[in-house]
GROMACS .gro file of C-alpha atoms in nm:
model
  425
    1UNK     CA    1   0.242  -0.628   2.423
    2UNK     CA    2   0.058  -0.589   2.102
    3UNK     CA    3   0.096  -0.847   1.775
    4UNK     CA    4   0.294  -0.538   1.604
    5UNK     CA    5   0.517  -0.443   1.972
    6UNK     CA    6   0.612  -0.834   1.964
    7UNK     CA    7   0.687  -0.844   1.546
    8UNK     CA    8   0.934  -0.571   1.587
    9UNK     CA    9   1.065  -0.695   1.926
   10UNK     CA   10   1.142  -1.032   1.740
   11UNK     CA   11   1.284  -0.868   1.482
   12UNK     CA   12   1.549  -0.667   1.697
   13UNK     CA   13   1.615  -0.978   1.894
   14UNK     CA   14   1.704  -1.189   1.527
   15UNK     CA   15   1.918  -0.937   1.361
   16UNK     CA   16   2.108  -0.899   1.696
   17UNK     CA   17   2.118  -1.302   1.786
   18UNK     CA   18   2.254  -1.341   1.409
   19UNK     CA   19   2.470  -1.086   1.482
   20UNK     CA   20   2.562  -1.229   1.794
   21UNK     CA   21   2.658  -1.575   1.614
   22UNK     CA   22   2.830  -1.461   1.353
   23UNK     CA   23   3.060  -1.278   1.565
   24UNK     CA   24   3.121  -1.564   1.810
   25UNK     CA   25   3.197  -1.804   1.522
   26UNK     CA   26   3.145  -2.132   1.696
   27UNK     CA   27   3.022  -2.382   1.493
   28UNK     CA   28   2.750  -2.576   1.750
   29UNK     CA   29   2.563  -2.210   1.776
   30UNK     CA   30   2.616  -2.144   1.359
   31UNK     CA   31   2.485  -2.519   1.323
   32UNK     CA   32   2.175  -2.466   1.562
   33UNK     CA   33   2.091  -2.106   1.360
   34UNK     CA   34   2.141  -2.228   1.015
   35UNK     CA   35   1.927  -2.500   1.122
   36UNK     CA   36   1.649  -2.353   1.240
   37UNK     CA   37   1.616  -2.079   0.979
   38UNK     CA   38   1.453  -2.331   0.712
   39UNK     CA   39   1.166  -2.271   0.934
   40UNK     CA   40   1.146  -1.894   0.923
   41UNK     CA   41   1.178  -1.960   0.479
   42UNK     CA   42   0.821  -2.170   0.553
   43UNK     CA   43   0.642  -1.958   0.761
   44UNK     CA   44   0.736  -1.670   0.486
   45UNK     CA   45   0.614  -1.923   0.183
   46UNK     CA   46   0.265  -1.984   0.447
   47UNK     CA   47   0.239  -1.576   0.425
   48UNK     CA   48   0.286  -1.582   0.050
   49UNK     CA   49   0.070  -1.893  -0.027
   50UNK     CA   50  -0.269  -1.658   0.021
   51UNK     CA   51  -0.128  -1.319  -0.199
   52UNK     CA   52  -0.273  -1.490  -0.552
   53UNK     CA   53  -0.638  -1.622  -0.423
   54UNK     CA   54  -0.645  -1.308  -0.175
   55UNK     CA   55  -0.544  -1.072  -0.447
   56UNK     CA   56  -0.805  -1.215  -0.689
   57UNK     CA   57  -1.046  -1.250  -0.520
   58UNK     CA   58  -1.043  -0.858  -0.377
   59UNK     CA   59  -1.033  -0.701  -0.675
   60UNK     CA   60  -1.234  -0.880  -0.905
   61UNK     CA   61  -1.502  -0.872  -0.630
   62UNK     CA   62  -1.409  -0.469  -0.566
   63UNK     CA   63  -1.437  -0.365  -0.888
   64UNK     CA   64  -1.747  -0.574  -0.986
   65UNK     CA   65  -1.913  -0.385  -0.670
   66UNK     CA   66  -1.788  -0.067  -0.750
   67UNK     CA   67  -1.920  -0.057  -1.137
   68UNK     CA   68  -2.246  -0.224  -0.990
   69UNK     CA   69  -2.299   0.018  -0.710
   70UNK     CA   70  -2.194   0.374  -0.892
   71UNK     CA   71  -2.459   0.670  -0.929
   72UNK     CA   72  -2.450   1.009  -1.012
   73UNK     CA   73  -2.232   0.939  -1.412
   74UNK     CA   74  -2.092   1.303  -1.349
   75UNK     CA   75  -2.018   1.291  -0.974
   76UNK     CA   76  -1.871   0.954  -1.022
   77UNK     CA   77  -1.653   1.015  -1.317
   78UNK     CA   78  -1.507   1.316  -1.174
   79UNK     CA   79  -1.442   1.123  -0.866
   80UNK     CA   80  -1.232   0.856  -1.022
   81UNK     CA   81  -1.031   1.121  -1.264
   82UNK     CA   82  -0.933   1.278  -0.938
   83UNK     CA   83  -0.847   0.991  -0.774
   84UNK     CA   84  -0.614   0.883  -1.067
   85UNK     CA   85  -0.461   1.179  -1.148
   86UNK     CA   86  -0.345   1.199  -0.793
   87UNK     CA   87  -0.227   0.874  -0.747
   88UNK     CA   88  -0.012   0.944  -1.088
   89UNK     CA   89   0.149   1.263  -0.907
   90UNK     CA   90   0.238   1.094  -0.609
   91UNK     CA   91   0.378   0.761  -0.779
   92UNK     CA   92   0.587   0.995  -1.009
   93UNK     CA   93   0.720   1.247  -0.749
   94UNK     CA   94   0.797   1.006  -0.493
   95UNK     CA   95   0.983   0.791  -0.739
   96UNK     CA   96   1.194   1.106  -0.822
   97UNK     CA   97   1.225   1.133  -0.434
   98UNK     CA   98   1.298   0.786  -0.369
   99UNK     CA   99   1.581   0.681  -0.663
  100UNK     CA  100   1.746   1.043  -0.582
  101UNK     CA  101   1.808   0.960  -0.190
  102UNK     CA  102   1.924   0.561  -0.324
  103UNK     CA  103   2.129   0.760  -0.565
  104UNK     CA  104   2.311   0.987  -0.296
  105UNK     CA  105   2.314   0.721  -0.044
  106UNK     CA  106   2.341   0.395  -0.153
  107UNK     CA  107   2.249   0.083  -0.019
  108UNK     CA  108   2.521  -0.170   0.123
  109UNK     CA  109   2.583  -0.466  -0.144
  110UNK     CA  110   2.412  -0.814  -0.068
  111UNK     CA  111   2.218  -0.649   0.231
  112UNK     CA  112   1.971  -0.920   0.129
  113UNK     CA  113   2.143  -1.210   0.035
  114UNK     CA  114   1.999  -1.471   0.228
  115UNK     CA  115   1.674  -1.381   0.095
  116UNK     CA  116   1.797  -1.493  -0.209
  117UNK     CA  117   1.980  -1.765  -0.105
  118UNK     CA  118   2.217  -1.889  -0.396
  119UNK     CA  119   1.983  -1.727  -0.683
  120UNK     CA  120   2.119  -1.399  -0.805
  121UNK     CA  121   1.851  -1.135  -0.889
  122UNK     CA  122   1.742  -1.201  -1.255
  123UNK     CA  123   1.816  -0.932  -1.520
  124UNK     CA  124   1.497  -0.699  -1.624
  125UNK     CA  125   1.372  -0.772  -1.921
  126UNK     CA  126   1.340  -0.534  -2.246
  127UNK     CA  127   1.042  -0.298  -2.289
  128UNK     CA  128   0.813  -0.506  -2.565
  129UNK     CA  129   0.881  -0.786  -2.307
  130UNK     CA  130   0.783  -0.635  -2.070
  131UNK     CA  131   0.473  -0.480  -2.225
  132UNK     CA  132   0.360  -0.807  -2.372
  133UNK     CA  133   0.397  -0.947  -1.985
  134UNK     CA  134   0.105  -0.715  -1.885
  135UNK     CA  135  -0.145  -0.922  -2.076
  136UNK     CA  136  -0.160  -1.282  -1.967
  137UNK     CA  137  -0.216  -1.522  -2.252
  138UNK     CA  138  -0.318  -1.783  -1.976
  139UNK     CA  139  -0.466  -1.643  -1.646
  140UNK     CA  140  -0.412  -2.000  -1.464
  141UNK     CA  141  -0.063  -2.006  -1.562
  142UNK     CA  142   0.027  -1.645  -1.440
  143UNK     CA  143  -0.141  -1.728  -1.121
  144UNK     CA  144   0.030  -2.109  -1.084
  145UNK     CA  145   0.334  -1.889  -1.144
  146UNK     CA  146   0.291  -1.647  -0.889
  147UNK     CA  147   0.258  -1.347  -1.172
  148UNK     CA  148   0.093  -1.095  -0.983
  149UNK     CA  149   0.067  -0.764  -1.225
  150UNK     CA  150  -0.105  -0.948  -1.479
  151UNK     CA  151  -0.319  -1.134  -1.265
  152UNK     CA  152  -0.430  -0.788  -1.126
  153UNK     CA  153  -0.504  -0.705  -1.498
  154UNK     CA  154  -0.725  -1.004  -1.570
  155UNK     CA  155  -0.918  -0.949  -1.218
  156UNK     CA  156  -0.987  -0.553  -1.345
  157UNK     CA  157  -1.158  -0.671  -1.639
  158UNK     CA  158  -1.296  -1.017  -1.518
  159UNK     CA  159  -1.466  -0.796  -1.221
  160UNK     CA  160  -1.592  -0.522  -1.537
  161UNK     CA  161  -1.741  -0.843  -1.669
  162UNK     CA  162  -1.917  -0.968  -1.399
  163UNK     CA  163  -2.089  -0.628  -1.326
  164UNK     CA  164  -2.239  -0.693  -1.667
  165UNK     CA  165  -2.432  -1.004  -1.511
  166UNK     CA  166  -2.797  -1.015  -1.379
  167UNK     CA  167  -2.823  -1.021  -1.029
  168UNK     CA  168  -3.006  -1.221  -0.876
  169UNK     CA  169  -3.329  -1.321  -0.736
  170UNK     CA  170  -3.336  -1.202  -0.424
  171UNK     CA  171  -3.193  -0.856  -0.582
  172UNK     CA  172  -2.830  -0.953  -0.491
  173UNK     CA  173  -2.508  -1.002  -0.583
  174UNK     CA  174  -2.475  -1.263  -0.872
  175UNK     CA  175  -2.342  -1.587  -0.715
  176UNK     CA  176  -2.021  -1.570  -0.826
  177UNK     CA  177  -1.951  -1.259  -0.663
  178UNK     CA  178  -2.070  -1.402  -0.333
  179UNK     CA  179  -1.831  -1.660  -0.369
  180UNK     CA  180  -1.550  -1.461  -0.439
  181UNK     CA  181  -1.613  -1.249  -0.114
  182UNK     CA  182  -1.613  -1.583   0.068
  183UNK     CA  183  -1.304  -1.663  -0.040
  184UNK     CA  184  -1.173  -1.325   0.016
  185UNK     CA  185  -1.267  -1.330   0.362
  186UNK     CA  186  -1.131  -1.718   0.397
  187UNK     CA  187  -0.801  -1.640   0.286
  188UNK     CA  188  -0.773  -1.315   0.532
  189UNK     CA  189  -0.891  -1.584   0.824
  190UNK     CA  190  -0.605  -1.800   0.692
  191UNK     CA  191  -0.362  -1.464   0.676
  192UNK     CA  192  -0.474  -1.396   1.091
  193UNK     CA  193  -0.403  -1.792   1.151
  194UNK     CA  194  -0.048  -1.743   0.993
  195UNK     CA  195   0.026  -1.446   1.171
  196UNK     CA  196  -0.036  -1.562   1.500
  197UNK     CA  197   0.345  -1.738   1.473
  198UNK     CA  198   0.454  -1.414   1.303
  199UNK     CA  199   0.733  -1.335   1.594
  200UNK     CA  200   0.920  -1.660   1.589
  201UNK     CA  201   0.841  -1.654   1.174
  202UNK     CA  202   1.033  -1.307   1.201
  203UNK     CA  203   1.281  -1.392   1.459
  204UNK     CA  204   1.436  -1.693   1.223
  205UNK     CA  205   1.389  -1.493   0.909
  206UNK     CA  206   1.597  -1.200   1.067
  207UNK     CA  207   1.808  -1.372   1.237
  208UNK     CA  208   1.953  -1.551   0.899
  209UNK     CA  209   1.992  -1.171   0.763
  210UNK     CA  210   2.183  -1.058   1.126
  211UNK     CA  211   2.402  -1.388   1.033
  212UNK     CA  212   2.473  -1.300   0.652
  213UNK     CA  213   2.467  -0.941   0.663
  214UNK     CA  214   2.513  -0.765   0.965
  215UNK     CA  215   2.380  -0.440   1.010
  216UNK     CA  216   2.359  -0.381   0.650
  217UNK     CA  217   1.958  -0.490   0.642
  218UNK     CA  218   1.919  -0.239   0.960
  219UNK     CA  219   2.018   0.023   0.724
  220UNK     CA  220   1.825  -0.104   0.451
  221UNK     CA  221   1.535  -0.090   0.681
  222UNK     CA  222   1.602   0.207   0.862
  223UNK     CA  223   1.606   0.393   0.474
  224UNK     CA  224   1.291   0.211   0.441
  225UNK     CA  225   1.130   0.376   0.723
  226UNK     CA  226   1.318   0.688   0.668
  227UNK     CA  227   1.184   0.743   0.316
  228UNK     CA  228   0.815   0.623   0.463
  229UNK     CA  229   0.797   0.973   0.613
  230UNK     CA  230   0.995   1.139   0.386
  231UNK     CA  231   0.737   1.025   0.094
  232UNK     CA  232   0.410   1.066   0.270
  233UNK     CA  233   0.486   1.431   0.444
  234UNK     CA  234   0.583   1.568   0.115
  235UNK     CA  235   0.193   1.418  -0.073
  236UNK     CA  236   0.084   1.569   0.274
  237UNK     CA  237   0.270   1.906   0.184
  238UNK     CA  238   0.143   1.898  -0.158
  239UNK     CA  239  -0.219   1.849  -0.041
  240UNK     CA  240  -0.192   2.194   0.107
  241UNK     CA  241  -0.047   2.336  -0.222
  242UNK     CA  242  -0.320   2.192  -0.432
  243UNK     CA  243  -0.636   2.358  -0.153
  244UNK     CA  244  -0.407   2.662  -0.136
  245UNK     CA  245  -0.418   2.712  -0.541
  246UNK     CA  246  -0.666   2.503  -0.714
  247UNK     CA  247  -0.931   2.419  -0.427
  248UNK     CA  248  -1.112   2.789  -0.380
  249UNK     CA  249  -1.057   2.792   0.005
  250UNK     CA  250  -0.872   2.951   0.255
  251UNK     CA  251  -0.568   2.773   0.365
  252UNK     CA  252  -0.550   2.892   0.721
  253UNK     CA  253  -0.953   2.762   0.746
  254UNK     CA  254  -0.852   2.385   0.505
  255UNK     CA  255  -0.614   2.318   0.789
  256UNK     CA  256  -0.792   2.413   1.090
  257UNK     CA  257  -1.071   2.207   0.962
  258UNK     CA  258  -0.907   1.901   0.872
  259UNK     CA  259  -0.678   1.844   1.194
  260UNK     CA  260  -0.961   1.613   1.392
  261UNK     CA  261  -0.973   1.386   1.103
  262UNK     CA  262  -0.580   1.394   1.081
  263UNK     CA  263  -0.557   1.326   1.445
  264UNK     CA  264  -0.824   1.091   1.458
  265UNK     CA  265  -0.616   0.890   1.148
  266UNK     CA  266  -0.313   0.921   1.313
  267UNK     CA  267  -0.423   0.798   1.652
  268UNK     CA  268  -0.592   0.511   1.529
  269UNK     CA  269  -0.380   0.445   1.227
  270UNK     CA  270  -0.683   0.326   1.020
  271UNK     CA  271  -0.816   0.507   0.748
  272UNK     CA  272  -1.156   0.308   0.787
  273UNK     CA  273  -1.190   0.428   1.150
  274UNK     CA  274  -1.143   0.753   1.050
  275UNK     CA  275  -1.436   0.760   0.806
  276UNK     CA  276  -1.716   0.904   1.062
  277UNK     CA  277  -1.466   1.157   1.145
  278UNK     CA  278  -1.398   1.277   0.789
  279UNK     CA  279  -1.766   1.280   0.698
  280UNK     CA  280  -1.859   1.476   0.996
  281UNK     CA  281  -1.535   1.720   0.884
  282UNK     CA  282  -1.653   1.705   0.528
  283UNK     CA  283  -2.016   1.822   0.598
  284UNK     CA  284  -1.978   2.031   0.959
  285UNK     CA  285  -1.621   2.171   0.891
  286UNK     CA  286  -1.555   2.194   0.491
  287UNK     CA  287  -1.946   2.268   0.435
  288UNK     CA  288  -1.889   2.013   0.126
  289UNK     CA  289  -2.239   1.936  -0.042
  290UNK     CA  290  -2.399   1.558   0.099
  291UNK     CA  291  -2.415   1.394  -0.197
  292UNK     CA  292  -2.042   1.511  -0.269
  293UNK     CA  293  -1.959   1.356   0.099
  294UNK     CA  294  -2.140   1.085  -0.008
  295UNK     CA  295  -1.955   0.948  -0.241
  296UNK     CA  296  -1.628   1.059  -0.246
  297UNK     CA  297  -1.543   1.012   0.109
  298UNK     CA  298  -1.651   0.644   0.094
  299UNK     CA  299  -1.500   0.576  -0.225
  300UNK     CA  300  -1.161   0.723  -0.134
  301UNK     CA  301  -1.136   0.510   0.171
  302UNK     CA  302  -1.215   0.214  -0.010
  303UNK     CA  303  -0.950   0.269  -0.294
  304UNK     CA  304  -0.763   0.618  -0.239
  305UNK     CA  305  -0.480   0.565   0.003
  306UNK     CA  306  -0.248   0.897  -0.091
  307UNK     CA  307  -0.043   0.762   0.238
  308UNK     CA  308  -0.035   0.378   0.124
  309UNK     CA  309   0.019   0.491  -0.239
  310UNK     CA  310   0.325   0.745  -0.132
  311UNK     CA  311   0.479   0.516   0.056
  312UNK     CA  312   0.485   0.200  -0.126
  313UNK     CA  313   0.705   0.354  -0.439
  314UNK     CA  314   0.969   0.364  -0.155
  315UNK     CA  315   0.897   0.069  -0.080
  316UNK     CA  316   0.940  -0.123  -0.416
  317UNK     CA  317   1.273   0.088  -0.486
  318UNK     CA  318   1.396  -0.020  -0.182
  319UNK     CA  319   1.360  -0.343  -0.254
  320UNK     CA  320   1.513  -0.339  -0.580
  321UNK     CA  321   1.812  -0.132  -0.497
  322UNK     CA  322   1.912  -0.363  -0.185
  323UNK     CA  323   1.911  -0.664  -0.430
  324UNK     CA  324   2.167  -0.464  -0.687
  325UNK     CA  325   1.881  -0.387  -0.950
  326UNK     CA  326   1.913  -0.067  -1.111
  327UNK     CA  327   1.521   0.002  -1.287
  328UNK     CA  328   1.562   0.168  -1.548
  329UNK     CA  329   1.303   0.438  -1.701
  330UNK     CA  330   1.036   0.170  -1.853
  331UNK     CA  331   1.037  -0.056  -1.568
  332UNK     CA  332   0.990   0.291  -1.294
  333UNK     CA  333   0.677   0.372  -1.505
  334UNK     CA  334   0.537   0.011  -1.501
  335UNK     CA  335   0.658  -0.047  -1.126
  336UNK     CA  336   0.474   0.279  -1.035
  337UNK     CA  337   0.141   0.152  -1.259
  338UNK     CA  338   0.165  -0.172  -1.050
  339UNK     CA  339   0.170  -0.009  -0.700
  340UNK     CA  340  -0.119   0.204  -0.834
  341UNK     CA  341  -0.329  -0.087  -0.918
  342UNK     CA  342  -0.217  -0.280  -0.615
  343UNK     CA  343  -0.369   0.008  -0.368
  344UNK     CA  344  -0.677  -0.035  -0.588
  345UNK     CA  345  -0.669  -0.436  -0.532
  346UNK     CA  346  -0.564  -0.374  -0.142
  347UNK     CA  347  -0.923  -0.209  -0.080
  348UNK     CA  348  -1.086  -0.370   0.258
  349UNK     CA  349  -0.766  -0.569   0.374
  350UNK     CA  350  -0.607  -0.620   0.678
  351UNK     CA  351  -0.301  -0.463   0.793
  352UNK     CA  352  -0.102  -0.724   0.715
  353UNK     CA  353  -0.239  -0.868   0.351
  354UNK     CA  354  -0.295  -0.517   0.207
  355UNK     CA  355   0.070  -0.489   0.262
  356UNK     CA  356   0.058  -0.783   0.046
  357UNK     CA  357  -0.162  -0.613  -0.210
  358UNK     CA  358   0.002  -0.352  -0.274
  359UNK     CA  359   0.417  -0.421  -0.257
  360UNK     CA  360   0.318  -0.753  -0.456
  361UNK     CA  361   0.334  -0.647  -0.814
  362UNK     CA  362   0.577  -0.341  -0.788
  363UNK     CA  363   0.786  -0.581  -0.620
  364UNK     CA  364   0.777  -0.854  -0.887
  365UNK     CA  365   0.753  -0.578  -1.192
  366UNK     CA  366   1.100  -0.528  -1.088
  367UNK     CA  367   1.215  -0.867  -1.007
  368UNK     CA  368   1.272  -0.782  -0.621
  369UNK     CA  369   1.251  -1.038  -0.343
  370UNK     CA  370   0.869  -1.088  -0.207
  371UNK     CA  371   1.040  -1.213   0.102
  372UNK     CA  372   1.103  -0.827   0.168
  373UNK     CA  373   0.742  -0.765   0.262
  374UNK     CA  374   0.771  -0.943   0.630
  375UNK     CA  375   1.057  -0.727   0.714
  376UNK     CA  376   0.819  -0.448   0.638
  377UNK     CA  377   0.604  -0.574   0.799
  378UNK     CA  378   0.808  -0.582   1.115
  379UNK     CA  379   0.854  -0.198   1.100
  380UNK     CA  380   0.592  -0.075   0.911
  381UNK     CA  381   0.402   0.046   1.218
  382UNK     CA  382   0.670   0.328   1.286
  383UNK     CA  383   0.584   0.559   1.001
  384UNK     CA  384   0.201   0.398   1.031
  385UNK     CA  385   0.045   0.728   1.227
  386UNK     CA  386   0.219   0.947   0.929
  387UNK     CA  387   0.078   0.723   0.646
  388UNK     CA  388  -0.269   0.760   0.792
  389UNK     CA  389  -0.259   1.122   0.841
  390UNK     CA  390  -0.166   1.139   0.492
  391UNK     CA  391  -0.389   0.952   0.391
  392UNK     CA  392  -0.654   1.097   0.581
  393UNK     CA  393  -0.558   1.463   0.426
  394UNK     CA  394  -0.573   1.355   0.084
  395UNK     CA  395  -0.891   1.189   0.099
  396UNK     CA  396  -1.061   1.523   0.204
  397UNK     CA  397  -0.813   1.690  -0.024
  398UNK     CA  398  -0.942   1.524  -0.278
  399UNK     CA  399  -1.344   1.593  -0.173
  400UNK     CA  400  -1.257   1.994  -0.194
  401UNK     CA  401  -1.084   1.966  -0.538
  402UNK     CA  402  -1.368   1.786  -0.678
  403UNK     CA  403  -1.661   1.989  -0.566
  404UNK     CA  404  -1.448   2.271  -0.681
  405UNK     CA  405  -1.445   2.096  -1.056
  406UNK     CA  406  -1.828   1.990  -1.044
  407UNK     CA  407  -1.853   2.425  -0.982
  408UNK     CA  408  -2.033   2.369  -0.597
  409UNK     CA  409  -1.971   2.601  -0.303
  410UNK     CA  410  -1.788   2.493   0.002
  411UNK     CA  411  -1.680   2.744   0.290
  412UNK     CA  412  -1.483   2.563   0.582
  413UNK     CA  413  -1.627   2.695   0.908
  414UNK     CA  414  -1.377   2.881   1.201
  415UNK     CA  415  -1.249   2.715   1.492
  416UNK     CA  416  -1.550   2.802   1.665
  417UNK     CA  417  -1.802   2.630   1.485
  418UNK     CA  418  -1.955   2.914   1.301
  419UNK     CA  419  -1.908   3.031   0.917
  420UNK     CA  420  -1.568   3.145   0.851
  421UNK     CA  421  -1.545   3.562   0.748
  422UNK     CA  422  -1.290   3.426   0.494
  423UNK     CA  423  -1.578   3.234   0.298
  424UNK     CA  424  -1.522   3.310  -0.065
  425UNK     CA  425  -1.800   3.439  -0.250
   0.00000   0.00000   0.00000
């Protein structure tokens, strides 16, 4: 069995055992359980211990290497302006998605209890608060803290800053950038080391919820994974509606040339494997211009995840909702800003601490338990092949719209490998 077959095998096997106890009532197995479970609460804080340096460290090194690396001022721009406006879409329609289905179907009270143990969720605070918040007056202190959004902030413009610096003398990175990819890549080393004990971590942590709460977290979890697809298939939709009206090619010819890279995506469930595929689409298939290919493809798989994006608004709602907080209008927009910049932060990470990256600050925008995130973690892989595929389809979504904007000619080729009669002129 893989890492991800035993994680959600443990995670059955908790809820169920807790279950199990509860139900039996006799206090040498409740003693045993509630005894153990401290253990599961430490493997959780070992997780969480490498979000703030891991965070960091990605995106101030990301952006600095993005800003460093960028060419073509025209290409480029476009390419970001796309990227953004999409991401804004997708936060705010899947938000509207998400808080309706909450809204018709509401989540069972205290599904989540023992993740907060005795503390009750604390109230959101007002809008100026709230908008002060964003700006940390002391960096140290909002990462000593375990402030996450504006720790993301200050990394955005400490990274803008250190593009600014000389490289250096070899014609490399400036030092300090080095070293922050070092400790990027130490703190995913320490993330795999962690993991390895990620069943029995999961197993104690679920089997405390199967003992508070019964099957009200496997509904909480099953809405989770139900509004995973629910989220992603309609940005996947919407893809299609975008080519269809704005993107100046056939529909019929957009899908037939996109389903390798889909399949490809959804097979290997990794965006990053995928890249060959798309570029070979991109040029072969969508007859998009090289230097478009170029740069967009590469850049969207480094920090455009439509998929991730989609489904981590559901995520974050879920969160709150299961923990009784009701977000209001101010703290939706700012959640959705903060699962924006998190996909941004979560470019290059592992499975597991991009998960991390990008529930993080949504989560803690709205005041929601971080010790959510290794639930997801347990299930995540279901709706995985579905998040890739979107993702996948808006990242050469996104490489259609934008040659269309910089006024270039594309033509996707037929089935057969030859130009399309449909070309437009």
């Amino acid at each position: 069995m893989s890492r991800t077959q035993w994680i959600l095998a443990a995670l059955v096997a908790g809820v169920l055992a807790g279950m199990g106890i509860r139900w039996l009532d006799q206090p040498v197995l409740t003693g045993l359980a509630t005894a153990a479970m401290p253990i599961g609460q430490m493997w959780v804080r070992a997780l969480q211990m490498t979000l703030i340096p891991l965070i960091f460290a990605m995106m101030t090194h990301g952006v600095a290497q993005a800003v460093m690396g960028g060419r073509g001022g025209r290409l480029i721009s476009t390419t970001l302006g796309v990227f953004f406006a999409i991401m804004v879409v997708t936060v705010i329609l899947c938000t509207v998605l998400t808080e309706t289905v909450l809204r018709i179907w509401p989540l069972p009270a205290h599904a989540l209890d023992s993740l907060l143990g005795s503390a009750a969720p604390q109230p959101l605070p007002g809008f100026a608060e709230q908008l002060v918040a964003i700006v940390p007056d002391n960096p140290v202190a909002a990462a000593a803290q375990g402030q996450i959004f504006p720790l993301v902030i200050f990394a955005l413009g400490f990274g803008l800053a250190l593009a600014r610096l000389p490289r250096a003398a070899d014609g490399g990175e400036p030092v300090v950038l080095r070293g922050l990819a070092e400790v990027a890549q130490a703190m995913m080393v320490l993330v795999d080391w962690v993991l390895v004990a990620a069943p029995p971590g999961i197993f104690l942590l679920s089997l405390g919820l199967g003992m508070a709460s019964g099957v009200g977290v496997a509904q909480v979890l099953g809405v989770f994974v139900a509004l995973c697809f629910a989220t992603t298939l309609l940005m996947a939709a919407l893809c299609y509606v975008v080519v269809a009206v704005a993107g100046g090619m056939p529909l019929r010819d957009f899908a037939a040339a996109i389903a390798p890279a889909q399949a490809m995506g959804a097979g290997s469930c990794s965006s990053m494997a995928t890249t060959p595929v798309m570029i070979e689409v991109a040029l072969e298939r969508l007859r998009l211009p090289e230097d478009v290919v170029g740069l967009v493809i590469p850049m969207a798989v480094s920090i455009f995840r439509l998929g991730t994006t989609a489904h981590a608004v559901a995520a974050v709602l879920v969160a709150a909702h299961a923990v009784g907080i009701e977000p209001g209008p101010v703290q939706l927009v700012l959640a959705g800003l903060a699962v924006i910049l998190g996909s941004v932060s979560g470019a290059g990470l592992p499975g597991a601490a991009v998960i991390y990256a990008i529930y993080g600050p949504g989560l803690q925008v709205l005041g929601a338990p971080m010790a959510m995130i290794p639930l997801y973690l347990a299930v995540i892989a279901l709706p995985d092949p579905v998040i890739t595929g979107t993702t996948v389809t808006g990242d050469l979504t996104a490489a259609v719209l934008i040659n269309r904007l910089l006024g270039r000619r594309a033509g996707a080729v037929s089935r057969s490998g030859g130009p399309a009669s449909s070309d437009p002129t």
